[in-house]
XYZ file of N, CA, C and O in Angstrom:
720
model
N 0.830 -1.178 0.000
C 0.000 0.000 0.000
C 0.879 1.247 0.000
O 1.974 1.225 -0.488
N 0.408 2.297 0.606
C 1.113 3.572 0.576
C 2.172 3.650 1.651
O 2.032 3.092 2.722
N 3.225 4.357 1.350
C 4.288 4.582 2.327
C 3.740 5.411 3.480
O 2.868 6.253 3.286
N 4.258 5.225 4.675
C 3.814 5.969 5.841
C 4.142 7.443 5.751
O 3.588 8.247 6.467
N 5.067 7.824 4.866
C 5.486 9.212 4.759
C 4.717 9.995 3.712
O 4.852 11.195 3.625
N 3.922 9.319 2.910
C 3.231 9.992 1.817
C 1.731 9.988 2.051
O 1.142 8.942 2.259
N 1.141 11.163 2.008
C -0.304 11.280 2.038
C -0.784 11.379 0.604
O -0.076 11.882 -0.269
N -1.994 10.895 0.369
C -2.595 10.999 -0.952
C -3.937 11.689 -0.802
O -4.756 11.292 0.021
N -4.129 12.712 -1.592
C -5.388 13.445 -1.619
C -6.143 13.043 -2.879
O -5.570 13.036 -3.968
N -7.415 12.681 -2.737
C -8.270 12.412 -3.885
C -9.249 13.570 -3.985
O -9.885 13.943 -2.996
N -9.344 14.126 -5.176
C -10.184 15.304 -5.399
C -10.643 15.318 -6.849
O -10.088 14.591 -7.688
N -11.633 16.146 -7.172
C -12.033 16.262 -8.583
C -10.889 16.818 -9.426
O -10.110 17.662 -8.970
N -10.793 16.332 -10.650
C -9.809 16.862 -11.580
C -10.214 18.253 -12.033
O -11.409 18.541 -12.201
N -9.230 19.122 -12.213
C -9.471 20.510 -12.624
C -8.555 20.867 -13.791
O -7.611 20.143 -14.120
N -8.831 21.995 -14.383
C -8.097 22.471 -15.558
C -6.584 22.464 -15.351
O -5.835 22.107 -16.252
N -6.128 22.836 -14.175
C -4.684 22.889 -13.934
C -4.039 21.492 -13.912
O -2.817 21.381 -13.951
N -4.828 20.432 -13.894
C -4.312 19.064 -13.950
C -4.089 18.582 -15.375
O -3.531 17.498 -15.579
N -4.517 19.348 -16.368
C -4.561 18.864 -17.745
C -3.213 18.344 -18.248
O -3.142 17.258 -18.827
N -2.144 19.063 -18.025
C -0.826 18.612 -18.517
C -0.406 17.307 -17.859
O 0.057 16.378 -18.530
N -0.552 17.214 -16.543
C -0.157 15.994 -15.827
C -1.041 14.818 -16.230
O -0.548 13.688 -16.396
N -2.341 15.048 -16.398
C -3.245 13.978 -16.830
C -2.875 13.482 -18.225
O -2.866 12.276 -18.490
N -2.560 14.414 -19.107
C -2.185 14.053 -20.477
C -0.879 13.273 -20.493
O -0.757 12.252 -21.187
N 0.081 13.717 -19.719
C 1.364 13.021 -19.641
C 1.186 11.591 -19.128
O 1.754 10.644 -19.671
N 0.382 11.429 -18.082
C 0.135 10.094 -17.531
C -0.541 9.207 -18.571
O -0.113 8.077 -18.815
N -1.585 9.717 -19.216
C -2.301 8.922 -20.214
C -1.398 8.569 -21.391
O -1.429 7.446 -21.897
N -0.583 9.527 -21.826
C 0.304 9.275 -22.961
C 1.290 8.137 -22.693
O 1.684 7.441 -23.626
N 1.670 7.947 -21.444
C 2.511 6.792 -21.127
C 1.821 5.505 -21.578
O 2.434 4.633 -22.204
N 0.534 5.385 -21.267
C -0.212 4.179 -21.624
C -0.456 4.089 -23.128
O -0.494 2.993 -23.684
N -0.596 5.243 -23.790
C -0.750 5.246 -25.246
C 0.517 4.717 -25.900
O 0.466 3.846 -26.780
N 1.665 5.216 -25.473
C 2.943 4.873 -26.104
C 3.473 3.498 -25.720
O 4.093 2.816 -26.529
N 3.250 3.087 -24.470
C 3.953 1.917 -23.933
C 3.112 0.663 -23.735
O 3.670 -0.401 -23.490
N 1.796 0.769 -23.770
C 0.957 -0.375 -23.412
C -0.232 -0.529 -24.359
O -0.561 0.383 -25.119
N -0.888 -1.658 -24.249
C -2.149 -1.894 -24.962
C -3.346 -1.674 -24.040
O -4.465 -2.052 -24.375
N -3.123 -1.053 -22.907
C -4.212 -0.781 -21.960
C -5.260 0.125 -22.601
O -6.450 -0.032 -22.371
N -4.824 1.087 -23.387
C -5.736 1.917 -24.167
C -5.503 1.624 -25.629
O -4.378 1.291 -26.030
N -6.529 1.755 -26.435
C -6.382 1.516 -27.857
C -6.109 2.800 -28.628
O -6.084 2.791 -29.855
N -5.902 3.911 -27.935
C -5.360 5.082 -28.617
C -3.951 4.715 -29.056
O -3.230 3.998 -28.344
N -3.541 5.219 -30.220
C -2.231 4.841 -30.762
C -1.299 6.029 -30.960
O -0.120 5.831 -31.235
N -1.809 7.245 -30.829
C -0.999 8.450 -31.003
C -1.133 9.300 -29.745
O -2.251 9.560 -29.274
N 0.014 9.723 -29.211
C 0.013 10.553 -27.999
C -0.719 11.870 -28.256
O -0.771 12.363 -29.379
N -1.281 12.411 -27.181
C -2.066 13.640 -27.245
C -1.266 14.836 -26.759
O -0.382 14.697 -25.903
N -1.636 16.011 -27.254
C -1.207 17.273 -26.665
C -2.254 17.645 -25.622
O -3.435 17.285 -25.761
N -1.878 18.375 -24.581
C -2.884 18.752 -23.574
C -4.123 19.423 -24.175
O -5.237 19.110 -23.765
N -3.947 20.300 -25.153
C -5.111 20.973 -25.757
C -6.078 19.983 -26.395
O -7.280 20.203 -26.408
N -5.542 18.886 -26.909
C -6.400 17.873 -27.524
C -7.207 17.105 -26.489
O -8.255 16.540 -26.808
N -6.738 17.088 -25.253
C -7.433 16.382 -24.171
C -8.397 17.284 -23.398
O -9.152 16.805 -22.567
N -8.374 18.582 -23.673
C -9.245 19.510 -22.929
C -10.724 19.130 -23.038
O -11.424 19.119 -22.021
N -11.269 18.811 -24.219
C -12.690 18.425 -24.271
C -13.008 17.227 -23.379
O -14.063 17.173 -22.745
N -12.096 16.259 -23.330
C -12.281 15.108 -22.436
C -12.355 15.575 -20.983
O -13.254 15.186 -20.235
N -11.421 16.422 -20.568
C -11.413 16.914 -19.186
C -12.710 17.655 -18.883
O -13.338 17.424 -17.846
N -13.133 18.521 -19.787
C -14.336 19.318 -19.556
C -15.618 18.491 -19.587
O -16.649 18.940 -19.086
N -15.554 17.282 -20.131
C -16.746 16.416 -20.150
C -16.961 15.714 -18.816
O -17.900 14.934 -18.678
N -16.096 15.990 -17.846
C -16.186 15.386 -16.514
C -16.315 16.498 -15.465
O -15.327 16.906 -14.861
N -17.544 16.988 -15.222
C -17.722 18.036 -14.203
C -17.502 17.486 -12.795
O -17.337 16.283 -12.601
N -17.511 18.366 -11.820
C -17.252 17.950 -10.441
C -18.418 17.208 -9.812
O -18.267 16.609 -8.755
N -19.584 17.244 -10.441
C -20.715 16.474 -9.923
C -21.430 15.824 -11.093
O -21.060 16.020 -12.245
N -22.431 15.012 -10.793
C -23.139 14.302 -11.837
C -22.550 12.924 -12.071
O -21.626 12.497 -11.381
N -23.074 12.222 -13.065
C -22.656 10.830 -13.282
C -21.304 10.672 -13.970
O -20.720 9.600 -13.919
N -20.792 11.730 -14.595
C -19.538 11.630 -15.347
C -18.463 12.416 -14.620
O -18.382 13.636 -14.742
N -17.651 11.700 -13.877
C -16.684 12.315 -12.962
C -15.244 12.019 -13.368
O -14.963 11.019 -14.016
N -14.379 12.873 -12.889
C -12.933 12.682 -12.995
C -12.354 12.964 -11.617
O -12.485 14.079 -11.102
N -11.772 11.947 -11.013
C -11.105 12.119 -9.723
C -9.619 11.870 -9.910
O -9.228 10.952 -10.642
N -8.812 12.677 -9.248
C -7.364 12.502 -9.316
C -6.820 12.196 -7.933
O -7.369 12.631 -6.921
N -5.750 11.421 -7.919
C -5.003 11.153 -6.684
C -3.703 11.932 -6.804
O -2.965 11.787 -7.778
N -3.457 12.755 -5.802
C -2.274 13.603 -5.823
C -1.461 13.368 -4.568
O -2.003 13.295 -3.467
N -0.156 13.235 -4.760
C 0.761 13.051 -3.640
C 0.804 14.330 -2.817
O 0.767 15.437 -3.342
N 0.874 14.146 -1.509
C 0.957 15.306 -0.624
C 1.827 14.910 0.559
O 1.469 14.034 1.332
N 2.968 15.540 0.676
C 3.839 15.272 1.817
C 3.353 16.097 2.988
O 3.004 17.262 2.824
N 3.303 15.513 4.192
C 2.829 16.261 5.357
C 3.590 17.581 5.499
O 4.800 17.628 5.419
N 2.843 18.669 5.672
C 3.449 19.980 5.856
C 3.891 20.639 4.564
O 4.390 21.754 4.578
N 3.695 19.951 3.430
C 4.123 20.521 2.156
C 2.909 20.780 1.273
O 1.806 20.343 1.563
N 3.143 21.478 0.211
C 2.047 21.711 -0.737
C 1.818 20.455 -1.580
O 2.666 19.548 -1.590
N 0.701 20.394 -2.295
C 0.399 19.205 -3.101
C 1.520 18.889 -4.082
O 2.173 19.770 -4.625
N 1.723 17.610 -4.298
C 2.784 17.145 -5.186
C 2.238 16.612 -6.491
O 1.191 17.032 -6.960
N 2.913 15.617 -7.001
C 2.602 15.127 -8.343
C 1.347 14.265 -8.374
O 0.918 13.699 -7.372
N 0.804 14.141 -9.569
C -0.383 13.348 -9.802
C 0.000 11.871 -9.848
O 0.929 11.491 -10.552
N -0.686 11.052 -9.058
C -0.393 9.619 -8.967
C -1.337 8.759 -9.788
O -1.043 7.600 -10.058
N -2.481 9.313 -10.163
C -3.433 8.542 -10.947
C -4.754 9.268 -11.054
O -4.957 10.328 -10.454
N -5.655 8.667 -11.832
C -7.002 9.224 -11.955
C -7.996 8.125 -12.284
O -7.631 7.065 -12.783
N -9.256 8.403 -11.962
C -10.360 7.500 -12.288
C -11.482 8.324 -12.894
O -11.691 9.479 -12.504
N -12.186 7.732 -13.850
C -13.292 8.424 -14.495
C -14.525 7.538 -14.583
O -14.435 6.313 -14.581
N -15.653 8.203 -14.667
C -16.898 7.580 -15.108
C -17.360 8.418 -16.288
O -17.415 9.644 -16.206
N -17.632 7.739 -17.387
C -17.971 8.415 -18.642
C -19.214 7.764 -19.234
O -19.574 6.645 -18.852
N -19.847 8.431 -20.196
C -21.007 7.794 -20.833
C -20.628 6.429 -21.406
O -19.561 6.268 -22.007
N -21.489 5.461 -21.215
C -21.234 4.114 -21.738
C -21.445 4.083 -23.250
O -20.636 3.539 -23.987
N -22.535 4.639 -23.703
C -22.861 4.760 -25.121
C -23.642 6.068 -25.291
O -24.257 6.546 -24.341
N -23.662 6.620 -26.517
C -24.288 7.944 -26.688
C -25.812 7.970 -26.723
O -26.389 9.024 -26.507
N -26.478 6.881 -26.939
C -27.936 6.915 -27.067
C -28.609 7.105 -25.710
O -28.135 6.608 -24.695
N -29.759 7.814 -25.686
C -30.399 8.190 -24.415
C -30.724 7.032 -23.468
O -30.624 7.186 -22.256
N -31.103 5.874 -23.982
C -31.484 4.768 -23.103
C -30.304 4.237 -22.295
O -30.499 3.541 -21.302
N -29.075 4.569 -22.695
C -27.886 4.151 -21.957
C -27.502 5.123 -20.835
O -26.495 4.926 -20.166
N -28.275 6.158 -20.616
C -27.891 7.231 -19.680
C -27.652 6.747 -18.257
O -26.916 7.384 -17.504
N -28.245 5.630 -17.860
C -28.048 5.140 -16.487
C -26.894 4.144 -16.379
O -26.721 3.500 -15.350
N -26.106 4.044 -17.436
C -24.902 3.206 -17.429
C -23.685 4.084 -17.663
O -23.748 5.040 -18.439
N -22.588 3.762 -16.993
C -21.333 4.491 -17.193
C -20.213 3.493 -17.446
O -20.277 2.345 -17.016
N -19.196 3.975 -18.152
C -17.965 3.205 -18.300
C -16.946 3.829 -17.361
O -16.777 5.046 -17.344
N -16.302 3.000 -16.570
C -15.324 3.497 -15.615
C -13.928 3.032 -16.002
O -13.769 2.001 -16.652
N -12.950 3.828 -15.600
C -11.560 3.443 -15.847
C -10.678 4.088 -14.801
O -11.055 5.072 -14.152
N -9.512 3.498 -14.639
C -8.535 4.021 -13.688
C -7.145 3.879 -14.305
O -6.858 2.878 -14.964
N -6.340 4.911 -14.131
C -4.952 4.910 -14.618
C -4.067 5.387 -13.477
O -4.360 6.405 -12.848
N -2.983 4.677 -13.248
C -2.015 5.062 -12.212
C -0.671 5.381 -12.855
O -0.296 4.761 -13.855
N 0.039 6.338 -12.268
C 1.397 6.596 -12.718
C 2.176 5.294 -12.624
O 1.968 4.517 -11.682
N 3.071 5.021 -13.581
C 3.775 3.729 -13.586
C 4.458 3.395 -12.261
O 4.399 2.254 -11.813
N 5.053 4.367 -11.616
C 5.741 4.087 -10.351
C 4.799 4.084 -9.151
O 5.216 3.832 -8.035
N 3.510 4.338 -9.379
C 2.528 4.302 -8.292
C 1.723 3.000 -8.303
O 0.945 2.747 -7.383
N 1.908 2.180 -9.327
C 1.179 0.909 -9.411
C 1.544 0.021 -8.222
O 2.684 -0.001 -7.775
N 0.547 -0.679 -7.699
C 0.786 -1.587 -6.580
C 0.849 -0.891 -5.228
O 1.140 -1.541 -4.224
N 0.545 0.390 -5.164
C 0.593 1.150 -3.907
C -0.795 1.439 -3.356
O -0.929 2.202 -2.399
N -1.835 0.894 -3.971
C -3.188 1.118 -3.480
C -3.857 2.349 -4.060
O -4.964 2.695 -3.652
N -3.241 2.992 -5.030
C -3.805 4.209 -5.620
C -5.084 3.885 -6.392
O -6.093 4.581 -6.261
N -5.053 2.828 -7.202
C -6.244 2.434 -7.950
C -7.399 2.090 -7.031
O -8.543 2.477 -7.278
N -7.118 1.391 -5.958
C -8.142 1.045 -4.972
C -8.723 2.304 -4.340
O -9.955 2.443 -4.226
N -7.885 3.218 -3.945
C -8.339 4.477 -3.345
C -9.204 5.262 -4.317
O -10.273 5.771 -3.956
N -8.770 5.360 -5.567
C -9.533 6.104 -6.569
C -10.891 5.464 -6.836
O -11.909 6.166 -6.881
N -10.945 4.142 -7.003
C -12.230 3.490 -7.261
C -13.152 3.588 -6.056
O -14.356 3.766 -6.203
N -12.621 3.475 -4.868
C -13.446 3.609 -3.666
C -14.126 4.976 -3.661
O -15.334 5.085 -3.434
N -13.360 6.024 -3.922
C -13.909 7.388 -3.929
C -14.865 7.602 -5.096
O -15.910 8.233 -4.943
N -14.512 7.087 -6.278
C -15.375 7.272 -7.444
C -16.718 6.583 -7.237
O -17.773 7.184 -7.457
N -16.696 5.332 -6.824
C -17.954 4.600 -6.643
C -18.797 5.220 -5.537
O -20.022 5.275 -5.646
N -18.168 5.727 -4.493
C -18.918 6.422 -3.438
C -19.558 7.704 -3.991
O -20.702 8.024 -3.664
N -18.830 8.424 -4.835
C -19.359 9.660 -5.419
C -20.546 9.387 -6.339
O -21.439 10.225 -6.479
N -20.578 8.209 -6.937
C -21.660 7.878 -7.866
C -22.905 7.333 -7.174
O -23.950 7.189 -7.808
N -22.808 7.042 -5.883
C -23.932 6.431 -5.168
C -25.217 7.225 -5.254
O -26.292 6.662 -5.352
N -25.152 8.536 -5.210
C -26.366 9.351 -5.227
C -26.869 9.698 -6.611
O -27.859 10.408 -6.753
N -26.211 9.200 -7.640
C -26.607 9.516 -9.012
C -27.642 8.515 -9.520
O -27.736 7.404 -9.024
N -28.371 8.912 -10.536
C -29.366 8.044 -11.163
C -28.656 7.103 -12.128
O -28.696 7.263 -13.343
N -27.947 6.134 -11.564
C -27.171 5.170 -12.340
C -27.555 3.755 -11.954
O -27.900 3.488 -10.800
N -27.468 2.850 -12.910
C -27.860 1.463 -12.703
C -26.699 0.477 -12.854
O -26.639 -0.525 -12.152
N -25.756 0.755 -13.784
C -24.649 -0.154 -14.033
C -23.373 0.621 -14.366
O -23.418 1.677 -14.985
N -22.249 0.027 -13.955
C -20.930 0.517 -14.356
C -20.273 -0.598 -15.159
O -20.369 -1.779 -14.803
N -19.605 -0.228 -16.225
C -18.910 -1.173 -17.097
C -17.440 -0.803 -17.201
O -17.088 0.382 -17.173
N -16.598 -1.817 -17.346
C -15.163 -1.601 -17.536
C -14.675 -2.570 -18.592
O -14.918 -3.775 -18.493
N -13.995 -2.042 -19.592
C -13.356 -2.865 -20.608
C -11.881 -2.980 -20.275
O -11.212 -1.965 -20.083
N -11.377 -4.204 -20.180
C -9.987 -4.436 -19.773
C -9.268 -5.204 -20.878
O -9.576 -6.374 -21.137
N -8.300 -4.524 -21.541
C -7.497 -5.194 -22.556
C -6.747 -6.339 -21.887
O -6.216 -6.191 -20.783
N -6.711 -7.468 -22.567
C -6.123 -8.680 -21.993
C -4.769 -8.995 -22.620
O -4.589 -8.771 -23.817
N -3.843 -9.507 -21.820
C -3.961 -9.826 -20.394
C -3.682 -8.612 -19.517
O -2.886 -7.746 -19.869
N -4.332 -8.561 -18.363
C -4.109 -7.505 -17.380
C -4.672 -7.980 -16.034
O -5.735 -7.535 -15.594
N -3.971 -8.900 -15.400
C -4.435 -9.512 -14.153
C -4.621 -8.489 -13.035
O -5.541 -8.607 -12.232
N -3.756 -7.483 -12.961
C -3.877 -6.489 -11.890
C -5.198 -5.732 -12.015
O -5.897 -5.511 -11.021
N -5.575 -5.353 -13.228
C -6.831 -4.638 -13.425
C -8.025 -5.551 -13.169
O -9.024 -5.125 -12.571
N -7.935 -6.793 -13.595
C -9.022 -7.748 -13.327
C -9.222 -7.885 -11.816
O -10.352 -7.812 -11.317
N -8.140 -8.066 -11.061
C -8.250 -8.190 -9.594
C -8.864 -6.941 -8.972
O -9.706 -7.035 -8.076
N -8.433 -5.762 -9.430
C -8.978 -4.507 -8.895
C -10.482 -4.447 -9.118
O -11.246 -4.162 -8.189
N -10.919 -4.722 -10.318
C -12.350 -4.641 -10.606
C -13.148 -5.693 -9.835
O -14.213 -5.387 -9.290
N -12.631 -6.901 -9.758
C -13.341 -7.937 -8.998
C -13.427 -7.574 -7.519
O -14.435 -7.866 -6.869
N -12.405 -6.931 -6.988
C -12.419 -6.492 -5.585
C -13.583 -5.538 -5.321
O -14.121 -5.485 -4.225
N -13.987 -4.777 -6.355
C -15.087 -3.831 -6.205
C -16.419 -4.375 -6.702
O -17.364 -3.630 -6.914
N -16.509 -5.681 -6.864
C -17.785 -6.307 -7.197
C -18.111 -6.353 -8.677
O -19.240 -6.689 -9.037
N -17.164 -6.046 -9.540
C -17.393 -6.208 -10.970
C -17.310 -7.697 -11.310
O -16.512 -8.421 -10.734
N -18.141 -8.126 -12.247
C -18.091 -9.516 -12.689
C -17.929 -9.547 -14.200
O -18.425 -8.675 -14.911
N -17.217 -10.563 -14.659
C -16.957 -10.726 -16.090
C -18.255 -11.066 -16.811
O -18.976 -11.984 -16.391
N -18.580 -10.325 -17.874
C -19.808 -10.585 -18.625
C -19.547 -10.976 -20.076
O -20.478 -11.333 -20.787
N -18.294 -10.903 -20.511
C -17.994 -11.325 -21.877
C -16.652 -10.782 -22.342
O -16.077 -9.894 -21.715
N -16.175 -11.333 -23.428
C -14.902 -10.910 -23.996
C -15.050 -10.707 -25.491
O -15.571 -11.585 -26.194
N -14.612 -9.555 -25.966
C -14.498 -9.310 -27.402
C -13.117 -9.812 -27.809
O -12.114 -9.303 -27.313
N -13.076 -10.802 -28.660
C -11.791 -11.388 -29.051
C -11.162 -10.602 -30.199
O -11.847 -10.226 -31.153
N -9.864 -10.351 -30.066
C -9.068 -9.671 -31.087
C -9.775 -8.434 -31.635
O -9.799 -8.192 -32.838
N -10.309 -7.627 -30.754
C -11.107 -6.471 -31.151
C -10.260 -5.245 -31.492
O -10.725 -4.346 -32.183
N -9.030 -5.189 -31.009
C -8.174 -4.041 -31.290
C -6.799 -4.471 -31.731
O -6.284 -5.495 -31.278
N -6.199 -3.681 -32.637
C -4.839 -3.983 -33.093
C -3.923 -2.833 -32.693
O -4.171 -1.673 -33.025
N -2.874 -3.189 -31.978
C -1.881 -2.215 -31.530
C -0.552 -2.948 -31.390
O -0.525 -4.111 -30.976
N 0.530 -2.259 -31.698
C 1.877 -2.841 -31.634
C 1.994 -4.097 -32.504
O 2.680 -5.054 -32.149
N 1.262 -4.109 -33.622
C 1.388 -5.205 -34.565
C 0.712 -6.495 -34.166
O 0.979 -7.547 -34.742
N -0.162 -6.456 -33.178
C -0.895 -7.667 -32.799
C -2.314 -7.321 -32.379
O -2.636 -6.160 -32.122
N -3.153 -8.327 -32.300
C -4.551 -8.149 -31.897
C -4.694 -8.420 -30.404
O -4.020 -9.290 -29.856
N -5.610 -7.666 -29.794
C -5.844 -7.758 -28.353
C -7.316 -8.033 -28.074
O -8.195 -7.469 -28.723
N -7.565 -8.863 -27.059
C -8.924 -9.093 -26.564
C -9.262 -8.037 -25.530
O -8.372 -7.496 -24.864
N -10.562 -7.768 -25.377
C -11.033 -6.894 -24.301
C -12.105 -7.654 -23.524
O -13.125 -8.051 -24.082
N -11.839 -7.863 -22.246
C -12.812 -8.490 -21.344
C -13.684 -7.390 -20.755
O -13.178 -6.348 -20.327
N -14.983 -7.610 -20.728
C -15.925 -6.618 -20.189
C -16.446 -7.081 -18.833
O -16.798 -8.253 -18.638
N -16.475 -6.128 -17.915
C -16.921 -6.357 -16.545
C -18.037 -5.380 -16.229
O -18.032 -4.247 -16.725
N -18.989 -5.819 -15.398
C -20.067 -4.917 -14.988
C -20.280 -5.005 -13.494
O -19.954 -6.013 -12.852
N -20.835 -3.915 -12.960
C -21.137 -3.821 -11.539
C -22.426 -3.052 -11.373
O -22.610 -1.992 -11.985
N -23.352 -3.558 -10.551
C -24.581 -2.795 -10.281
C -24.250 -1.508 -9.522
O -23.313 -1.463 -8.718
N -25.030 -0.487 -9.771
C -24.938 0.779 -9.042
C -26.331 1.104 -8.507
O -27.320 0.527 -8.918
N -26.388 2.050 -7.608
C -27.681 2.482 -7.097
C -28.091 1.744 -5.840
O -27.326 0.945 -5.290
N -29.325 1.953 -5.408
C -29.784 1.429 -4.123
C -29.782 -0.090 -4.020
O -29.641 -0.647 -2.957
N -29.941 -0.786 -5.126
C -29.995 -2.247 -5.080
C -28.631 -2.894 -5.305
O -28.542 -4.105 -5.382
N -27.588 -2.108 -5.413
C -26.258 -2.651 -5.742
C -25.714 -3.514 -4.626
O -25.822 -3.289 -3.479
């Protein structure tokens, strides 16, 4: 988990986070098949994405930021989002969730902290299901989602091509709302 010397603050993402969020995401674009984006972004290109996640409502962006006791906030350690699942109106009560951690923050409990806060923030929203697509293989992400009650509902085989090969995406769902 987290070192005893480092505090982590989870808060809504804001405009001043745009460069750090873009840099973190671009790592996954360039180095992994976790995302199927294939070209790194400039911060300005990611601004519409950031602005599509207000501080309240069903579509959120939460960031985890390092904070040393007695010091000002430090670097961004990760983020979690809830976004529209599909654009058609009948899907409005479903969201797609995702979490990204800085490479050196993986395995420190940042993803767990972010999902705990995100799912708690969504409790009062008019939502019924959360979905997560996980490019395979990715055992750490599968374990994280299962820890939060997501269950495997299907796999799209060889649905994306990146780095010269095809990748499967396993889909997970979790109930939201009062009956969850």
